[in-house]
Coordinates of N, CA and C in Angstrom, one line a residue:
Chain A
E28 N -5.9 19.0 37.1 CA -5.0 19.6 36.1 C -4.9 18.6 34.9
A29 N -5.0 19.1 33.7 CA -4.9 18.3 32.5 C -3.5 17.8 32.3
D30 N -3.3 16.5 32.2 CA -1.9 16.0 32.1 C -2.0 14.7 31.5
I31 N -0.8 14.1 31.2 CA -0.6 12.8 30.7 C 0.3 12.0 31.6
Y32 N -0.1 10.8 32.1 CA 0.5 10.1 33.1 C 1.0 8.7 32.6
Q33 N 2.2 8.3 33.1 CA 2.7 7.0 32.7 C 3.2 6.3 34.0
T34 N 2.8 5.0 34.1 CA 3.3 4.2 35.3 C 3.6 2.8 34.7
P35 N 4.7 2.2 35.3 CA 5.6 2.8 36.3 C 6.6 3.7 35.5
R36 N 7.3 4.5 36.3 CA 8.4 5.3 35.7 C 9.6 4.5 35.4
Y37 N 9.9 3.5 36.2 CA 11.1 2.7 36.0 C 10.6 1.2 36.3
L38 N 11.1 0.3 35.5 CA 10.7 -1.1 35.6 C 11.9 -2.0 35.2
V39 N 12.3 -2.8 36.2 CA 13.4 -3.8 35.9 C 12.7 -5.2 36.1
I40 N 12.8 -6.0 35.0 CA 12.1 -7.2 35.0 C 12.9 -8.3 34.3
G41 N 12.6 -9.6 34.6 CA 13.3 -10.7 34.0 C 12.8 -11.1 32.7
T42 N 13.6 -11.8 31.9 CA 13.2 -12.3 30.6 C 12.0 -13.2 30.7
G43 N 11.0 -13.0 29.8 CA 9.9 -13.9 29.8 C 8.7 -13.4 30.5
K44 N 8.8 -12.4 31.3 CA 7.7 -11.9 32.1 C 6.8 -11.1 31.2
K45 N 5.5 -11.1 31.5 CA 4.5 -10.2 30.8 C 4.4 -8.9 31.6
I46 N 4.4 -7.8 30.8 CA 4.4 -6.5 31.4 C 3.3 -5.6 30.7
T47 N 2.8 -4.7 31.5 CA 1.9 -3.7 30.9 C 2.3 -2.3 31.4
L48 N 2.6 -1.5 30.4 CA 2.9 -0.1 30.7 C 1.6 0.7 30.6
E49 N 1.4 1.5 31.6 CA 0.1 2.3 31.7 C 0.3 3.7 31.1
C50 N -0.7 4.2 30.5 CA -0.7 5.6 30.0 C -2.1 6.1 30.1
S51 N -2.3 7.2 30.8 CA -3.6 7.8 30.9 C -3.4 9.3 30.7
Q52 N -4.5 9.9 30.1 CA -4.5 11.3 29.9 C -5.8 11.9 30.3
T53 N -5.7 13.1 30.9 CA -6.9 13.8 31.3 C -7.1 15.1 30.5
M54 N -6.6 15.1 29.3 CA -6.6 16.2 28.4 C -7.8 16.2 27.5
G55 N -8.5 15.1 27.5 CA -9.7 15.0 26.6 C -9.3 14.8 25.1
H56 N -8.1 14.3 24.9 CA -7.6 14.1 23.5 C -8.1 12.8 22.9
D57 N -8.4 12.9 21.6 CA -8.8 11.6 20.9 C -7.6 10.8 20.5
K58 N -6.5 11.4 20.2 CA -5.4 10.6 19.6 C -4.3 10.3 20.7
M59 N -3.8 9.1 20.6 CA -2.8 8.7 21.6 C -1.7 7.9 20.8
Y60 N -0.5 8.0 21.3 CA 0.7 7.4 20.6 C 1.6 6.7 21.6
W61 N 2.3 5.7 21.2 CA 3.5 5.1 21.9 C 4.7 5.3 21.0
Y62 N 5.8 5.8 21.7 CA 7.1 5.8 21.0 C 8.1 5.0 21.8
Q63 N 9.1 4.5 21.1 CA 10.2 3.8 21.8 C 11.4 4.7 21.5
Q64 N 12.2 4.9 22.5 CA 13.4 5.8 22.4 C 14.5 5.2 23.2
D65 N 15.6 4.9 22.6 CA 16.8 4.6 23.3 C 17.4 5.9 23.9
P66 N 18.1 5.9 25.0 CA 18.6 7.1 25.6 C 19.4 8.0 24.7
G67 N 19.0 9.2 24.6 CA 19.7 10.2 23.7 C 19.5 10.0 22.2
M68 N 18.6 9.2 21.9 CA 18.4 8.9 20.4 C 17.0 9.3 20.0
E69 N 16.8 9.1 18.7 CA 15.5 9.6 18.1 C 14.3 8.7 18.6
L70 N 13.1 9.3 18.3 CA 11.9 8.6 18.7 C 11.4 7.7 17.6
H71 N 10.9 6.6 17.9 CA 10.3 5.7 16.9 C 8.9 5.4 17.3
L72 N 7.9 5.7 16.4 CA 6.5 5.5 16.7 C 6.2 4.0 16.5
I73 N 5.7 3.4 17.6 CA 5.4 1.9 17.5 C 3.9 1.6 17.5
H74 N 3.1 2.5 18.1 CA 1.6 2.3 18.0 C 0.9 3.7 18.1
Y75 N -0.3 3.7 17.5 CA -1.1 4.9 17.7 C -2.6 4.6 17.6
S76 N -3.4 5.5 18.1 CA -4.8 5.3 18.2 C -5.5 6.6 17.9
Y77 N -6.5 6.6 17.1 CA -7.2 7.9 16.8 C -8.6 7.9 17.5
G78 N -8.8 6.9 18.3 CA -10.1 6.9 19.1 C -10.3 5.5 19.7
V79 N -11.4 5.4 20.5 CA -11.7 4.1 21.1 C -11.9 3.0 20.1
N80 N -11.4 1.9 20.4 CA -11.4 0.7 19.6 C -10.7 0.8 18.2
S81 N -9.8 1.8 18.2 CA -9.0 2.1 17.0 C -7.5 2.0 17.4
T82 N -6.7 1.1 16.8 CA -5.3 1.0 17.1 C -4.6 0.7 15.8
E83 N -3.4 1.2 15.6 CA -2.6 1.0 14.4 C -1.2 0.8 14.8
K84 N -0.4 0.0 14.0 CA 1.0 -0.1 14.2 C 1.7 1.1 13.6
G85 N 2.8 1.4 14.2 CA 3.6 2.6 13.8 C 4.6 2.2 12.8
D86 N 5.6 3.1 12.7 CA 6.7 2.9 11.7 C 7.7 1.9 12.1
L87 N 7.9 1.7 13.4 CA 8.9 0.7 13.9 C 8.1 -0.6 14.3
S88 N 8.6 -1.7 13.8 CA 7.9 -2.9 14.1 C 8.2 -3.2 15.6
S89 N 7.1 -3.6 16.3 CA 7.3 -3.9 17.8 C 6.5 -5.2 18.1
E90 N 7.0 -5.9 19.1 CA 6.3 -7.1 19.5 C 5.2 -6.8 20.6
S91 N 5.1 -5.5 20.9 CA 4.1 -5.1 21.9 C 2.8 -5.0 21.2
T92 N 1.7 -5.0 22.1 CA 0.4 -4.7 21.6 C -0.2 -3.6 22.5
V93 N -1.3 -3.0 22.0 CA -2.0 -1.9 22.7 C -3.5 -2.2 22.6
S94 N -4.2 -1.5 23.4 CA -5.6 -1.5 23.4 C -6.1 -0.1 23.7
R95 N -7.3 0.2 23.3 CA -8.0 1.5 23.5 C -9.4 1.3 23.8
I96 N -9.7 0.9 25.0 CA -11.1 0.7 25.4 C -11.8 1.9 25.9
R97 N -11.0 2.8 26.5 CA -11.5 4.1 27.0 C -10.6 5.2 26.4
T98 N -11.3 6.3 26.2 CA -10.6 7.4 25.5 C -9.3 7.8 26.3
E99 N -9.4 7.8 27.6 CA -8.3 8.4 28.4 C -7.2 7.4 28.6
H100 N -7.3 6.1 28.2 CA -6.4 5.1 28.6 C -5.8 4.3 27.4
F101 N -4.5 4.1 27.4 CA -3.9 3.5 26.2 C -2.7 2.6 26.7
P102 N -3.0 1.5 27.3 CA -1.9 0.6 27.8 C -1.1 -0.1 26.7
L103 N 0.1 -0.4 27.0 CA 1.0 -1.2 26.1 C 1.4 -2.4 26.8
T104 N 1.3 -3.6 26.1 CA 1.6 -4.9 26.7 C 2.7 -5.6 26.0
L105 N 3.6 -6.2 26.7 CA 4.6 -7.1 26.2 C 4.3 -8.5 26.8
E106 N 4.0 -9.4 26.0 CA 3.6 -10.8 26.5 C 4.8 -11.5 27.1
S107 N 5.9 -11.3 26.5 CA 7.1 -12.0 27.0 C 8.3 -11.1 26.8
A108 N 8.7 -10.4 27.8 CA 9.8 -9.4 27.7 C 11.1 -10.1 27.4
R109 N 11.9 -9.4 26.6 CA 13.3 -9.9 26.3 C 14.3 -8.7 26.5
P110 N 15.6 -9.0 26.6 CA 16.5 -7.9 26.8 C 16.5 -6.9 25.6
S111 N 16.1 -7.3 24.4 CA 16.0 -6.4 23.3 C 14.9 -5.4 23.5
H112 N 14.0 -5.6 24.4 CA 13.0 -4.6 24.7 C 13.4 -3.5 25.6
T113 N 14.6 -3.6 26.1 CA 15.1 -2.6 27.0 C 15.2 -1.3 26.3
S114 N 14.5 -0.3 26.8 CA 14.4 1.0 26.2 C 13.5 2.0 27.0
Q115 N 13.4 3.2 26.5 CA 12.4 4.1 27.1 C 11.2 4.1 26.3
Y116 N 10.0 4.1 26.9 CA 8.7 4.1 26.2 C 8.0 5.4 26.6
L117 N 7.7 6.2 25.6 CA 7.0 7.5 25.8 C 5.6 7.4 25.2
C118 N 4.6 7.9 26.0 CA 3.3 8.0 25.6 C 2.9 9.4 25.3
A119 N 2.1 9.7 24.3 CA 1.7 11.0 23.9 C 0.3 11.1 23.5
S120 N -0.3 12.3 23.6 CA -1.7 12.4 23.1 C -1.8 13.7 22.4
S121 N -2.8 13.9 21.5 CA -3.0 15.1 20.8 C -4.5 15.3 20.5
S122 N -4.9 16.5 20.3 CA -6.2 16.8 20.0 C -6.4 16.7 18.5
S123 N -7.6 17.0 18.1 CA -7.9 17.0 16.6 C -7.9 18.4 16.0
G124 N -7.4 19.3 16.8 CA -7.4 20.7 16.3 C -6.4 20.9 15.2
P125 N -6.3 22.1 14.7 CA -5.4 22.4 13.5 C -3.9 22.1 13.8
Y126 N -3.5 22.4 15.0 CA -2.0 22.1 15.3 C -1.8 20.7 15.5
N127 N -2.7 20.0 16.2 CA -2.6 18.6 16.5 C -1.3 18.3 17.2
E128 N -0.8 19.3 18.0 CA 0.5 19.1 18.7 C 0.4 18.0 19.7
Q129 N 1.5 17.3 19.9 CA 1.5 16.2 20.8 C 2.0 16.6 22.2
F130 N 1.4 16.1 23.2 CA 1.8 16.3 24.6 C 2.3 14.9 25.1
F131 N 3.5 15.0 25.7 CA 4.1 13.7 26.1 C 4.0 13.5 27.6
G132 N 4.0 12.2 28.0 CA 4.1 11.7 29.3 C 5.6 11.7 29.7
P133 N 5.8 11.4 31.0 CA 7.2 11.4 31.5 C 8.0 10.2 31.1
G134 N 7.4 9.2 30.5 CA 8.1 8.0 30.0 C 8.2 6.9 31.1
T135 N 8.4 5.7 30.5 CA 8.7 4.5 31.4 C 10.1 3.9 30.9
R136 N 11.0 3.9 31.8 CA 12.3 3.3 31.4 C 12.3 1.8 31.8
L137 N 12.3 1.0 30.8 CA 12.2 -0.5 31.0 C 13.6 -1.1 30.8
T138 N 13.9 -2.0 31.7 CA 15.1 -2.8 31.6 C 14.7 -4.2 31.8
V139 N 15.1 -5.1 30.8 CA 14.8 -6.5 30.8 C 16.1 -7.2 31.0
L140 N 16.2 -8.0 32.1 CA 17.5 -8.7 32.4 C 17.5 -10.1 31.8
Chain B
A7 N 8.1 9.5 1.2 CA 7.8 9.7 2.6 C 8.5 11.0 3.1
Q8 N 7.9 11.7 4.0 CA 8.6 12.9 4.5 C 9.7 12.5 5.4
T9 N 10.8 13.2 5.4 CA 11.9 13.0 6.3 C 12.3 14.3 6.9
V10 N 12.9 14.2 8.1 CA 13.4 15.4 8.8 C 14.8 15.1 9.2
T11 N 15.7 16.0 8.9 CA 17.1 15.8 9.2 C 17.7 16.9 10.1
Q12 N 18.3 16.5 11.2 CA 19.0 17.4 12.1 C 20.5 17.0 11.9
S13 N 21.3 17.8 11.3 CA 22.6 17.4 10.9 C 23.6 17.6 12.1
Q14 N 23.2 18.2 13.2 CA 24.1 18.5 14.3 C 23.8 17.5 15.5
P15 N 24.5 16.4 15.6 CA 24.1 15.5 16.8 C 24.4 16.2 18.1
E16 N 25.4 17.1 18.2 CA 25.7 17.8 19.4 C 26.0 19.3 19.2
M17 N 25.6 20.1 20.1 CA 26.0 21.5 20.0 C 26.3 22.0 21.4
S18 N 27.2 23.0 21.5 CA 27.4 23.6 22.8 C 27.5 25.1 22.7
V19 N 27.1 25.8 23.8 CA 27.1 27.2 23.8 C 27.4 27.7 25.2
Q20 N 28.1 28.9 25.2 CA 28.3 29.5 26.5 C 27.0 30.1 27.0
E21 N 26.9 30.1 28.3 CA 25.7 30.7 29.0 C 25.6 32.1 28.5
A22 N 24.4 32.6 28.2 CA 24.1 34.0 27.8 C 24.3 34.2 26.4
E23 N 25.0 33.3 25.7 CA 25.2 33.4 24.2 C 24.0 32.9 23.4
T24 N 24.1 33.1 22.1 CA 23.0 32.6 21.2 C 23.5 31.4 20.4
V25 N 22.6 30.5 20.2 CA 22.9 29.3 19.5 C 21.8 29.0 18.5
T26 N 22.1 28.4 17.4 CA 21.1 28.0 16.3 C 21.2 26.6 16.0
L27 N 20.1 25.9 16.1 CA 20.0 24.5 15.8 C 19.4 24.3 14.4
S28 N 20.0 23.4 13.6 CA 19.5 23.3 12.2 C 18.5 22.2 12.1
C29 N 17.6 22.3 11.1 CA 16.7 21.3 10.8 C 16.3 21.5 9.3
T30 N 16.3 20.4 8.5 CA 15.8 20.5 7.2 C 14.8 19.3 7.0
Y31 N 13.9 19.5 6.1 CA 12.9 18.5 5.9 C 12.6 18.3 4.4
D32 N 12.0 17.2 4.1 CA 11.8 16.9 2.7 C 10.3 16.7 2.5
T33 N 9.6 17.4 1.7 CA 8.2 17.3 1.4 C 7.9 17.9 0.1
S34 N 6.8 17.4 -0.5 CA 6.3 18.0 -1.7 C 5.0 18.8 -1.5
E35 N 4.6 18.8 -0.2 CA 3.4 19.5 0.2 C 3.6 21.0 0.4
S36 N 2.6 21.8 0.3 CA 2.7 23.2 0.5 C 2.1 23.7 1.9
D37 N 1.3 22.8 2.5 CA 0.7 23.2 3.7 C 1.0 22.1 4.8
Y38 N 1.7 22.5 5.8 CA 2.1 21.6 6.8 C 2.5 22.4 8.1
Y39 N 2.9 21.6 9.1 CA 3.3 22.3 10.4 C 4.6 21.8 10.8
L40 N 5.4 22.6 11.5 CA 6.7 22.3 12.0 C 6.8 22.6 13.4
F41 N 7.5 21.8 14.2 CA 7.6 21.9 15.6 C 9.1 21.7 16.1
W42 N 9.4 22.4 17.2 CA 10.6 22.0 17.9 C 10.2 21.6 19.3
Y43 N 10.7 20.4 19.7 CA 10.4 19.9 21.0 C 11.7 19.8 21.8
K44 N 11.6 20.0 23.1 CA 12.8 19.9 24.0 C 12.6 18.8 25.0
Q45 N 13.6 18.0 25.2 CA 13.6 16.9 26.1 C 14.8 17.0 27.1
P46 N 14.6 17.6 28.2 CA 15.6 17.7 29.2 C 16.0 16.3 29.8
P47 N 17.2 16.2 30.3 CA 17.6 14.9 30.9 C 16.7 14.4 31.9
S48 N 16.2 13.2 31.7 CA 15.3 12.5 32.6 C 14.0 13.3 32.9
R49 N 13.6 14.1 32.0 CA 12.4 14.9 32.2 C 11.5 14.8 30.9
Q50 N 10.3 15.3 31.1 CA 9.3 15.2 30.1 C 9.6 16.0 28.8
M51 N 9.2 15.5 27.7 CA 9.4 16.3 26.4 C 8.3 17.3 26.4
I52 N 8.7 18.5 26.0 CA 7.7 19.6 25.9 C 7.9 20.3 24.6
L53 N 6.8 20.9 24.1 CA 6.8 21.7 22.9 C 7.4 23.1 23.2
V54 N 8.4 23.5 22.3 CA 9.1 24.7 22.4 C 8.4 25.8 21.6
I55 N 8.2 25.4 20.3 CA 7.7 26.4 19.3 C 7.1 25.7 18.2
R56 N 6.2 26.3 17.4 CA 5.5 25.7 16.3 C 5.4 26.8 15.2
Q57 N 5.3 26.3 14.0 CA 5.2 27.1 12.8 C 4.3 26.5 11.8
E58 N 3.3 27.3 11.3 CA 2.5 26.8 10.1 C 3.2 27.2 8.8
A59 N 3.2 26.4 7.9 CA 3.9 26.6 6.6 C 3.3 27.8 5.8
Y60 N 2.0 28.0 6.0 CA 1.4 29.1 5.2 C 1.7 30.5 5.8
K61 N 2.3 30.5 7.0 CA 2.6 31.8 7.6 C 4.0 32.2 7.2
Q62 N 4.2 33.3 6.7 CA 5.6 33.7 6.3 C 6.3 34.3 7.5
Q63 N 5.6 34.8 8.5 CA 6.3 35.3 9.7 C 6.8 34.2 10.6
N64 N 8.1 34.4 11.0 CA 8.7 33.4 11.8 C 8.1 33.5 13.2
A65 N 7.9 32.3 13.8 CA 7.3 32.2 15.1 C 8.4 32.6 16.2
T66 N 7.9 33.1 17.3 CA 8.8 33.5 18.4 C 8.1 33.2 19.7
E67 N 8.8 32.7 20.6 CA 8.3 32.4 22.0 C 9.4 32.8 22.9
N68 N 9.3 34.0 23.4 CA 10.3 34.6 24.4 C 11.7 34.5 23.8
R69 N 12.6 33.7 24.4 CA 14.0 33.6 23.9 C 14.2 32.7 22.7
F70 N 13.1 32.0 22.3 CA 13.2 31.0 21.3 C 12.5 31.6 20.0
S71 N 13.2 31.5 18.9 CA 12.6 31.9 17.6 C 13.1 31.0 16.5
V72 N 12.4 31.0 15.4 CA 12.7 30.1 14.3 C 13.1 30.9 13.1
N73 N 13.8 30.4 12.2 CA 14.1 30.9 10.9 C 13.5 29.9 9.9
F74 N 12.3 30.2 9.4 CA 11.6 29.3 8.5 C 11.9 29.7 7.1
Q75 N 12.6 28.9 6.3 CA 12.8 29.1 4.9 C 12.1 28.1 4.1
K76 N 10.9 28.4 3.6 CA 10.1 27.4 3.0 C 10.7 26.8 1.7
A77 N 11.2 27.7 0.9 CA 11.8 27.3 -0.4 C 13.0 26.3 -0.1
A78 N 13.7 26.6 0.9 CA 14.9 25.8 1.2 C 14.6 24.6 2.1
K79 N 13.3 24.6 2.5 CA 12.9 23.5 3.4 C 13.8 23.4 4.7
S80 N 13.9 24.6 5.3 CA 14.8 24.7 6.4 C 14.0 25.3 7.6
F81 N 14.2 24.8 8.8 CA 13.5 25.3 10.0 C 14.4 25.3 11.2
S82 N 15.2 26.3 11.3 CA 16.2 26.3 12.4 C 15.7 27.0 13.6
L83 N 16.2 26.6 14.8 CA 15.8 27.2 16.1 C 16.9 28.0 16.6
K84 N 16.6 29.2 17.0 CA 17.5 30.1 17.6 C 17.2 30.3 19.1
I85 N 18.1 30.1 19.9 CA 18.0 30.3 21.4 C 18.8 31.5 21.8
S86 N 18.2 32.5 22.2 CA 19.0 33.7 22.7 C 19.2 33.7 24.2
D87 N 20.3 34.3 24.6 CA 20.6 34.4 26.0 C 20.4 33.0 26.7
S88 N 21.2 32.1 26.2 CA 21.1 30.7 26.6 C 21.3 30.6 28.2
Q89 N 20.4 29.7 28.7 CA 20.5 29.5 30.2 C 20.8 28.0 30.4
L90 N 21.2 27.8 31.7 CA 21.6 26.4 32.0 C 20.4 25.4 31.8
G91 N 19.2 25.9 32.1 CA 18.0 25.1 31.9 C 17.7 24.8 30.5
D92 N 18.4 25.4 29.5 CA 18.1 25.1 28.1 C 18.8 23.8 27.7
A93 N 19.7 23.3 28.5 CA 20.4 22.0 28.2 C 19.4 20.9 28.0
A94 N 19.4 20.2 26.9 CA 18.4 19.2 26.6 C 18.7 18.6 25.2
M95 N 17.9 17.6 24.9 CA 17.9 17.1 23.5 C 16.7 17.9 22.8
Y96 N 17.0 18.4 21.6 CA 16.0 19.2 20.9 C 15.7 18.4 19.6
F97 N 14.4 18.2 19.4 CA 13.9 17.5 18.3 C 13.0 18.4 17.4
C98 N 13.3 18.3 16.1 CA 12.5 19.0 15.1 C 11.5 18.0 14.6
A99 N 10.3 18.5 14.3 CA 9.3 17.5 13.8 C 8.4 18.2 12.8
Y100 N 7.9 17.4 11.9 CA 7.0 17.8 10.7 C 5.7 17.1 10.8
R101 N 4.6 17.8 10.4 CA 3.4 17.1 10.3 C 2.5 17.7 9.2
R102 N 1.9 16.9 8.4 CA 1.0 17.4 7.4 C -0.4 16.9 7.7
G103 N -1.3 17.8 7.8 CA -2.7 17.5 8.0 C -2.9 16.7 9.3
A104 N -3.7 15.6 9.2 CA -3.9 14.7 10.3 C -2.9 13.6 10.4
Q105 N -1.9 13.7 9.6 CA -0.9 12.6 9.7 C -0.1 12.6 10.9
K106 N 0.7 11.6 11.1 CA 1.6 11.5 12.3 C 2.8 12.5 12.2
L107 N 3.3 12.7 13.4 CA 4.5 13.5 13.4 C 5.7 12.7 12.9
V108 N 6.6 13.4 12.2 CA 7.8 12.8 11.8 C 8.9 13.6 12.5
F109 N 9.7 12.9 13.3 CA 10.8 13.5 14.1 C 12.1 13.4 13.4
G110 N 13.0 14.4 13.7 CA 14.4 14.3 13.3 C 15.2 13.5 14.4
Q111 N 16.5 13.4 14.1 CA 17.3 12.5 15.0 C 17.6 13.1 16.3
G112 N 17.4 14.4 16.4 CA 17.7 15.1 17.7 C 19.1 15.8 17.7
T113 N 19.2 16.9 18.5 CA 20.5 17.5 18.7 C 20.6 17.7 20.2
R114 N 21.7 17.3 20.7 CA 22.0 17.4 22.2 C 22.7 18.8 22.4
L115 N 22.0 19.6 23.2 CA 22.6 21.0 23.4 C 23.1 21.0 24.8
T116 N 24.4 21.4 24.9 CA 25.1 21.6 26.2 C 25.3 23.1 26.4
I117 N 25.0 23.5 27.6 CA 25.2 24.9 28.0 C 26.5 25.0 28.9
N118 N 27.5 25.7 28.5 CA 28.7 25.9 29.4 C 28.6 27.1 30.2
P119 N 28.7 26.9 31.5 CA 28.6 28.1 32.5 C 29.8 29.0 32.4

């Protein structure tokens, strides 16, 4: 079944740790996105990719980095987690069709102590 | 830059009643797409309905319909026969061409039994 997956769903980690949030999609989409969202608040685009080996920073400055080595995989890495990184991270993907509508993963809720 | 404004941070409605969520946007373009997304508590964000700006007819999906007023740059969502499962954050979003989605701040909808 075509879907978009994120792991882990919940992560509690100490300050200074390196973390990688995984995002994979089986929808065959070219475009992928990472959003940061505090609970009940608006979404902020932090990274996006329009294809393999293509990554761009979004509207909200983030200390995280991303890579796109495979079409279906778009991991996000924080080299040194801080409490200010505590948030929910949503991954999304979209096709290149006319609507270009985005499909979202279930999210990763990150807490940095 | 395009902006999307949802002026109602919270709304509530009695079960089985009708509720309308407001959304306005700012653009100088004539051809674009508009979307409403639903984010239930602790669940995945999903697309509710979409509208192409060049179509005058308002989009409808079962109990969900929009009132698209292009000249007024307004895109409201009407939910008829509200159900408990409609409780969620609702986000309005705008996109032009292959550009990124621009989201509004969200409206939290509560359904009162």
